[in-house]
Coordinates of C-alpha atoms in Angstrom, one line a residue:
X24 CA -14.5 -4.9 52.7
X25 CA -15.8 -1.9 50.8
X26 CA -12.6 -1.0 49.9
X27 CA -11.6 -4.5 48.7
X28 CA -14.4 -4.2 46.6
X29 CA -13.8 -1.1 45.3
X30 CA -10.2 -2.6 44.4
X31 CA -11.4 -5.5 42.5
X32 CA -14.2 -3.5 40.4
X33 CA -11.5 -1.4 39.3
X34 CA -9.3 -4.6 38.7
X35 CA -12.5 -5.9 36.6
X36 CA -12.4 -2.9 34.4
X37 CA -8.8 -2.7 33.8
X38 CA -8.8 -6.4 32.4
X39 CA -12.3 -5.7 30.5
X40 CA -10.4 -2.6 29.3
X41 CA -7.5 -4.6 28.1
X42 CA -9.3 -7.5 27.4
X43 CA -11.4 -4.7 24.6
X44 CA -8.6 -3.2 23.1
X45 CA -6.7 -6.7 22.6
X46 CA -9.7 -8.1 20.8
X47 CA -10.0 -4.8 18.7
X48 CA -6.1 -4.7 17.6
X49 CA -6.6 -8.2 16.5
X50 CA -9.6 -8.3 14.6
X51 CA -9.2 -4.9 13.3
X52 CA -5.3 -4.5 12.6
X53 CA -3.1 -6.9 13.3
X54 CA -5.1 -9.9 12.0
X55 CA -8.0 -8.6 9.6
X56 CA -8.9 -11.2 7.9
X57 CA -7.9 -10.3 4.3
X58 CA -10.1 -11.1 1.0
X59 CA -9.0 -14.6 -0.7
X60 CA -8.2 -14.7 -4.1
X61 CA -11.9 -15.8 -5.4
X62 CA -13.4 -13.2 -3.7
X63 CA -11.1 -10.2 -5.0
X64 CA -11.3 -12.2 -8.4
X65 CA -15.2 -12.3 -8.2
X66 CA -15.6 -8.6 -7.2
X67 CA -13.3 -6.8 -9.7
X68 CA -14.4 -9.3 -12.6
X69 CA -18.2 -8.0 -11.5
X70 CA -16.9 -4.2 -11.2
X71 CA -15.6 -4.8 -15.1
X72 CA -12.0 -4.4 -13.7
X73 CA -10.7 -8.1 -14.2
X74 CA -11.2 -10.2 -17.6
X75 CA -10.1 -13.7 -16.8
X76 CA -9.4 -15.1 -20.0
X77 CA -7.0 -11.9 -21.0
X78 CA -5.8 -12.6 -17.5
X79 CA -4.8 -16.5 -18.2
X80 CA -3.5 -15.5 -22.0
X81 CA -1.0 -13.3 -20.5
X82 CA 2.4 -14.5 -20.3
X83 CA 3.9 -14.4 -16.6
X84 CA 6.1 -15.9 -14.3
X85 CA 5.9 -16.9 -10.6
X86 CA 8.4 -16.0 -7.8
X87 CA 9.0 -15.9 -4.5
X88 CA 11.3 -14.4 -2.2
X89 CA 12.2 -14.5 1.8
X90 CA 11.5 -11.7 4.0
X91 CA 11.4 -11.2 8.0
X92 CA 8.1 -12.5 7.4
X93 CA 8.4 -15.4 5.6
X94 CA 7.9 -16.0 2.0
X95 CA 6.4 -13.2 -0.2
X96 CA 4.8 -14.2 -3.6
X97 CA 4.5 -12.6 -6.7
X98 CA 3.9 -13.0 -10.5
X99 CA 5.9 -11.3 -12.9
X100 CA 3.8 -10.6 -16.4
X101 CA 5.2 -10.0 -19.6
X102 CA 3.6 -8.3 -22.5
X103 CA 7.0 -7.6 -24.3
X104 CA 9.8 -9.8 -23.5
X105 CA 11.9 -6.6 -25.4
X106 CA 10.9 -4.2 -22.7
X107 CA 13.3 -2.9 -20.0
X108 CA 10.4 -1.0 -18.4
X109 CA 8.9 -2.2 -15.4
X110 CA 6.9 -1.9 -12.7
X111 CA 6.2 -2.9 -9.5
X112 CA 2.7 -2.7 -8.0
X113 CA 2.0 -2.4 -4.3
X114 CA -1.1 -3.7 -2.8
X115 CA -3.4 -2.3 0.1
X116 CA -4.8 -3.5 3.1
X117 CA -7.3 -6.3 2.9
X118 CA -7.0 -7.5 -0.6
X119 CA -4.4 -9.5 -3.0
X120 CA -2.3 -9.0 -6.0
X121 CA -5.6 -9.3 -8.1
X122 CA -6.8 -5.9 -7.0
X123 CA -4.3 -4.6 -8.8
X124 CA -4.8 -6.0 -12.4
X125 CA -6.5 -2.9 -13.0
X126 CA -3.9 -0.9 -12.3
X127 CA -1.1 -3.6 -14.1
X128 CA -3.3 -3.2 -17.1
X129 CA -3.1 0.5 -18.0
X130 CA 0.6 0.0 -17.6
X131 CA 1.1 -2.9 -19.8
X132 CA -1.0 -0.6 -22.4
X133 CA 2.1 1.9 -21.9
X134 CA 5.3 -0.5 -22.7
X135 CA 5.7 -1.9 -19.3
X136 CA 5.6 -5.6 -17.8
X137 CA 4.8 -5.7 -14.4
X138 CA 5.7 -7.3 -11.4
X139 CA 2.5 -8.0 -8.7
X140 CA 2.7 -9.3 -5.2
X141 CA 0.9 -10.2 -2.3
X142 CA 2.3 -8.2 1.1
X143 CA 2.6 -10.3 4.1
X144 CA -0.6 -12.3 5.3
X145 CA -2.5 -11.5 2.2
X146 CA -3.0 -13.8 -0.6
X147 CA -0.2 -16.5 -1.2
X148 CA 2.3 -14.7 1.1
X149 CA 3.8 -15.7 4.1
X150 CA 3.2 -13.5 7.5
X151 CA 1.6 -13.7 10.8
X152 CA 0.4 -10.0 11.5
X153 CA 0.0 -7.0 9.4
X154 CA 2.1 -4.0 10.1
X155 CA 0.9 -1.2 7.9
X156 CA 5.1 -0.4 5.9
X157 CA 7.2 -1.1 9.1
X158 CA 7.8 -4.5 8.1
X159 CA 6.4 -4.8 4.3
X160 CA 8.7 -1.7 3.4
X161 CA 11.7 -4.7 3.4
X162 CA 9.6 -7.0 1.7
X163 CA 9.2 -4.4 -1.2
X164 CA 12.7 -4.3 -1.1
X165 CA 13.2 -8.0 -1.9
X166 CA 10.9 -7.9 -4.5
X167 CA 12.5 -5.3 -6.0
X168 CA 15.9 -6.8 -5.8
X169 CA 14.5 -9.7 -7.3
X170 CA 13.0 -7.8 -10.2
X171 CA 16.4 -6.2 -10.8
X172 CA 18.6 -9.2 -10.9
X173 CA 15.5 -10.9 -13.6
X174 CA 16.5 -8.2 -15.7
X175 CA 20.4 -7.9 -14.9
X176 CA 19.6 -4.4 -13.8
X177 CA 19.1 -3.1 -17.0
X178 CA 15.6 -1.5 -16.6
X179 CA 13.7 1.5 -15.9
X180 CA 12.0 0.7 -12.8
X181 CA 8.8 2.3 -11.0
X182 CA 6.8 1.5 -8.3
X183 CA 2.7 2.3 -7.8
X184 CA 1.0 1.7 -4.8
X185 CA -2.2 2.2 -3.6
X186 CA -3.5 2.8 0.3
X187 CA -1.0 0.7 2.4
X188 CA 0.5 -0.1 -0.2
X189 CA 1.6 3.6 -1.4
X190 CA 2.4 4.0 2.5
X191 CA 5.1 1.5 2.1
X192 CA 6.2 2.1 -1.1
X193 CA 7.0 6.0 -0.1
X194 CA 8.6 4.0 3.3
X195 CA 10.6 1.9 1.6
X196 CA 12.1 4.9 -0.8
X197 CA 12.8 6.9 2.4
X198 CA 14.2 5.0 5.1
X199 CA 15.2 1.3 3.3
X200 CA 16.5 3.0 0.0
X201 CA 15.5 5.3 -3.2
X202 CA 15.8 2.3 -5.8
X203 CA 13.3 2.8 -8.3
X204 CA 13.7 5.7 -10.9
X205 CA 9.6 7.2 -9.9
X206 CA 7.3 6.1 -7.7
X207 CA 3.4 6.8 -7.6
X208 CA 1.6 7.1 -4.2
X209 CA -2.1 6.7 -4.7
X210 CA -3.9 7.8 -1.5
X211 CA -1.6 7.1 0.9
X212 CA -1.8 7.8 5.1
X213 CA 1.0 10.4 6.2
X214 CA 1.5 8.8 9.2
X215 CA 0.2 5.9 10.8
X216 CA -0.4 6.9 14.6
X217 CA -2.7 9.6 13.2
X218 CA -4.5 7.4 10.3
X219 CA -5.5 5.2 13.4
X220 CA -6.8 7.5 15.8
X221 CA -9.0 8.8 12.6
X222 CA -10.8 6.0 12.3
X223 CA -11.2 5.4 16.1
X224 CA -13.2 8.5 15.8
X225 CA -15.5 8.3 12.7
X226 CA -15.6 4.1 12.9
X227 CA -15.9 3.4 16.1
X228 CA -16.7 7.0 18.2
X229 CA -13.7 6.1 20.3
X230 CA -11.0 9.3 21.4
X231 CA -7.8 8.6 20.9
X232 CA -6.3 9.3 24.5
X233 CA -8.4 6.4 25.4
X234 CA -7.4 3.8 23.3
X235 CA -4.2 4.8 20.9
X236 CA -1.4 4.6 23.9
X237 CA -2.6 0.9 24.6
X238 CA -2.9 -0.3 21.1
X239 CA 0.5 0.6 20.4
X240 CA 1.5 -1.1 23.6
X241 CA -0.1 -4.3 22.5
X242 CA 1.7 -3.5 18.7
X243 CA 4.9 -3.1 20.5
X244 CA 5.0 -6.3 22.2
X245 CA 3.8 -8.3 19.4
X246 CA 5.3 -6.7 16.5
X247 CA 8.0 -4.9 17.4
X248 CA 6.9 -1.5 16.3
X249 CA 5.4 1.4 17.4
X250 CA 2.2 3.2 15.5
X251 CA 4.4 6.4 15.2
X252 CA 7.6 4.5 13.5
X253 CA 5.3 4.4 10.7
X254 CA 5.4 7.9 9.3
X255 CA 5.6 8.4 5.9
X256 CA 5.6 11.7 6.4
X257 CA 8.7 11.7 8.1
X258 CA 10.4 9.6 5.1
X259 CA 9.2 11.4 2.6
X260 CA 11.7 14.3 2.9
X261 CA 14.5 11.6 2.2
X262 CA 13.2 10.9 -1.4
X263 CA 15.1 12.1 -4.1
X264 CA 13.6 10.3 -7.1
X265 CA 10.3 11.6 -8.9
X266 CA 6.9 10.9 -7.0
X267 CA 3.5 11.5 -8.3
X268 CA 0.8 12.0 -5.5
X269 CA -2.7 10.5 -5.9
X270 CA -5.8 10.7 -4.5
X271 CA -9.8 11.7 -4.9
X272 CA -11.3 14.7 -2.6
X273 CA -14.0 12.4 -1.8
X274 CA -12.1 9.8 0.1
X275 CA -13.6 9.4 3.1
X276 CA -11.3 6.2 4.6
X277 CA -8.0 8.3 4.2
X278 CA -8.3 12.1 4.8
X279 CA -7.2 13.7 1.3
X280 CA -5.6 16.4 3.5
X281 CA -2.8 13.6 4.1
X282 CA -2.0 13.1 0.3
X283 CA -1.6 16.7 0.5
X284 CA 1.0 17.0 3.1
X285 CA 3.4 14.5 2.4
X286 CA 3.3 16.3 -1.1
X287 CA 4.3 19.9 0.2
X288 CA 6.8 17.7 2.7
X289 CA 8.7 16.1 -0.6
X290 CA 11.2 19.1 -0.7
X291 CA 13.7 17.8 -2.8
X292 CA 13.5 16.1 -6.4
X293 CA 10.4 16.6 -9.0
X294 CA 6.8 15.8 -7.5
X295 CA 3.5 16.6 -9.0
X296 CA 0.0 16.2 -7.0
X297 CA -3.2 15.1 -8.3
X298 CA -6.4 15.4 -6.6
X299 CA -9.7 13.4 -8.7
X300 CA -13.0 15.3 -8.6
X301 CA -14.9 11.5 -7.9
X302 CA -13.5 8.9 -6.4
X303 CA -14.1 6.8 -2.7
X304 CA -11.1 5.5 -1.4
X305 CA -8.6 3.8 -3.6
X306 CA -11.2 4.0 -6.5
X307 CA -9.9 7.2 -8.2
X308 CA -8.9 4.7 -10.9
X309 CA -12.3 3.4 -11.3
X310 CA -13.9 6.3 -10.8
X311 CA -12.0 8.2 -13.5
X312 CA -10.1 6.2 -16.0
X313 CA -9.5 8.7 -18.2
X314 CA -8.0 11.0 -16.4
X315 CA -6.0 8.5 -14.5
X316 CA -3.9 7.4 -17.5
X317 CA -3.7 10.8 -18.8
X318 CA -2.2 12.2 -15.1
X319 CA 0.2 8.9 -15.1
X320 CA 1.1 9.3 -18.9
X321 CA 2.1 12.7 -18.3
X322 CA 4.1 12.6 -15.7
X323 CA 6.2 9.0 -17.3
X324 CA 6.4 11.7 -20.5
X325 CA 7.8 14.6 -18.0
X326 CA 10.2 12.7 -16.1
X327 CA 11.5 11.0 -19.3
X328 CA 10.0 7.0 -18.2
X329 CA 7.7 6.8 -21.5
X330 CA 7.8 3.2 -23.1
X331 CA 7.1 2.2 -25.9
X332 CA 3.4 0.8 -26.0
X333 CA 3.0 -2.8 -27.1
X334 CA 1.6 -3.4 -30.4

């Protein structure tokens, strides 16, 4: 009898166990409940990032195009109907298109319409589970193809992203293909497996041995992909096309110490890094304007993607 009891506490711990880690891939990756539109509207507009009624004046466009996932949306916005230089902006984690007006609008200010759109279960987009570039590295790809055929494929095309975002952008140029002329990573995780077990430590005090092997389990069963299949680090050796590195020595979400690696691991083709003295996560631009467009303007003007500003 003892040992039959035995038998079924350790039974009850194993299914509380799994029954923890379940519940905490959910809620805290597969399925976080991203920001709605409102709410990212109503928190840049108050940060003095977003000005709604420039916002509405702007000419733009609606698209959408079919993934794996389902339909992704975006809005293509046109300051100069003239201009064959582009680019395509990659969201993070959490948040919508509308985070990244800010970004859109230093690069309208430098010649270039812009394509925004939401990844997969954020916003107006499609998608039952997040899965951090392993799936939305494709669904950049459509967007771009669709951004190349508006403009007959006579453009100068680049491609910013920004936390996940800048994770599957530098995916997407590595293992799908290199099909933008520059790309610009703004604090981007080298490699996915790691980036989690991170913030099992500092979030949640968990070790990593504990929890990482069945949370990739759980991943793998429901997503089709593993935690270490998305390595940017691993992709970014295949990139041949320019790519600027990003990121602010205070970021305390990301370790800055990744930014750095998959910099020194881009062996071929020009790359420049750029660390920001202030700066949270994903707030170097906020944090320090000027310097942001001065980095970014420097680096269009070195690798020969300067446009001609509007007006």
């Amino acid at each position: 009898m003892r040992r039959k009891g035995l038998l079924l506490s350790a039974a009850g711990v194993v299914i509380g166990y799994a029954a923890v880690v379940t519940a905490l891939v959910n809620r805290e990756l597969r399925r976080m409940k991203p920001f709605t539109e409102e709410e990212t509207i109503k928190r840049e507009a108050e940060a003095g990032r977003f000005n709604r009624a420039a916002y509405e004046a702007l000419p733009k466009e609606e698209f959408s195009v079919v993934s794996a996932g389902g339909k992704i949306h975006g809005t293509h916005y046109i300051a100069d109907p003239d201009s064959r230089y582009v680019m395509v902006i990659s969201h993070g984690v959490a948040v919508n298109k509308y985070n990244s007006v800010k970004y859109m609008d230093i690069f309208l200010d430098m010649g270039y319409n812009v394509v925004l759109y939401d990844q997969r279960m954020h916003g107006q987009s499609d998608g039952s589970s997040i899965t951090y570039g392993f799936q939305e590295r494709h669904d950049l790809a459509q967007v771009i193809k669709w951004t190349k055929e508006r403009y007959d494929y006579d453009l100068k095309l680049g491609v910013h992203g920004e936390s996940m975002g800048a994770a599957t952008t530098l995916l997407y140029a590595g293992t799908v293909e290199d099909g933008a002329d520059f790309y610009i990573a703004d604090c981007p995780y080298s490699d996915f497996a790691e980036q989690v077990a991170y913030r099992l430590k500092v979030q949640f005090h968990l070790p990593r041995q504990l929890f990482l092997p069945a949370a990739e389990c759980i991943v793998q069963r429901t997503d089709g992909y593993r935690f270490r299949d998305v390595s940017p680090i691993h992709s970014v050796a295949n990139i041949e096309k320019p790519v600027l590195f990003l990121s602010s020595l205070p970021d305390t979400y990301i370790p800055v110490q990744m930014t750095k690696d998959l910099y020194a691991r881009k062996e071929i083709g020009y790359k420049q890094l750029h660390l920001f003295q202030q700066g949270d996560h994903a707030m170097s631009l906020a944090e320090n304007k000027q310097e942001y467009v001065q980095v970014v303007q420097k680096f269009l003007d070195k690798i020969g993607m300067e446009a001609q500003p509007v007006g």
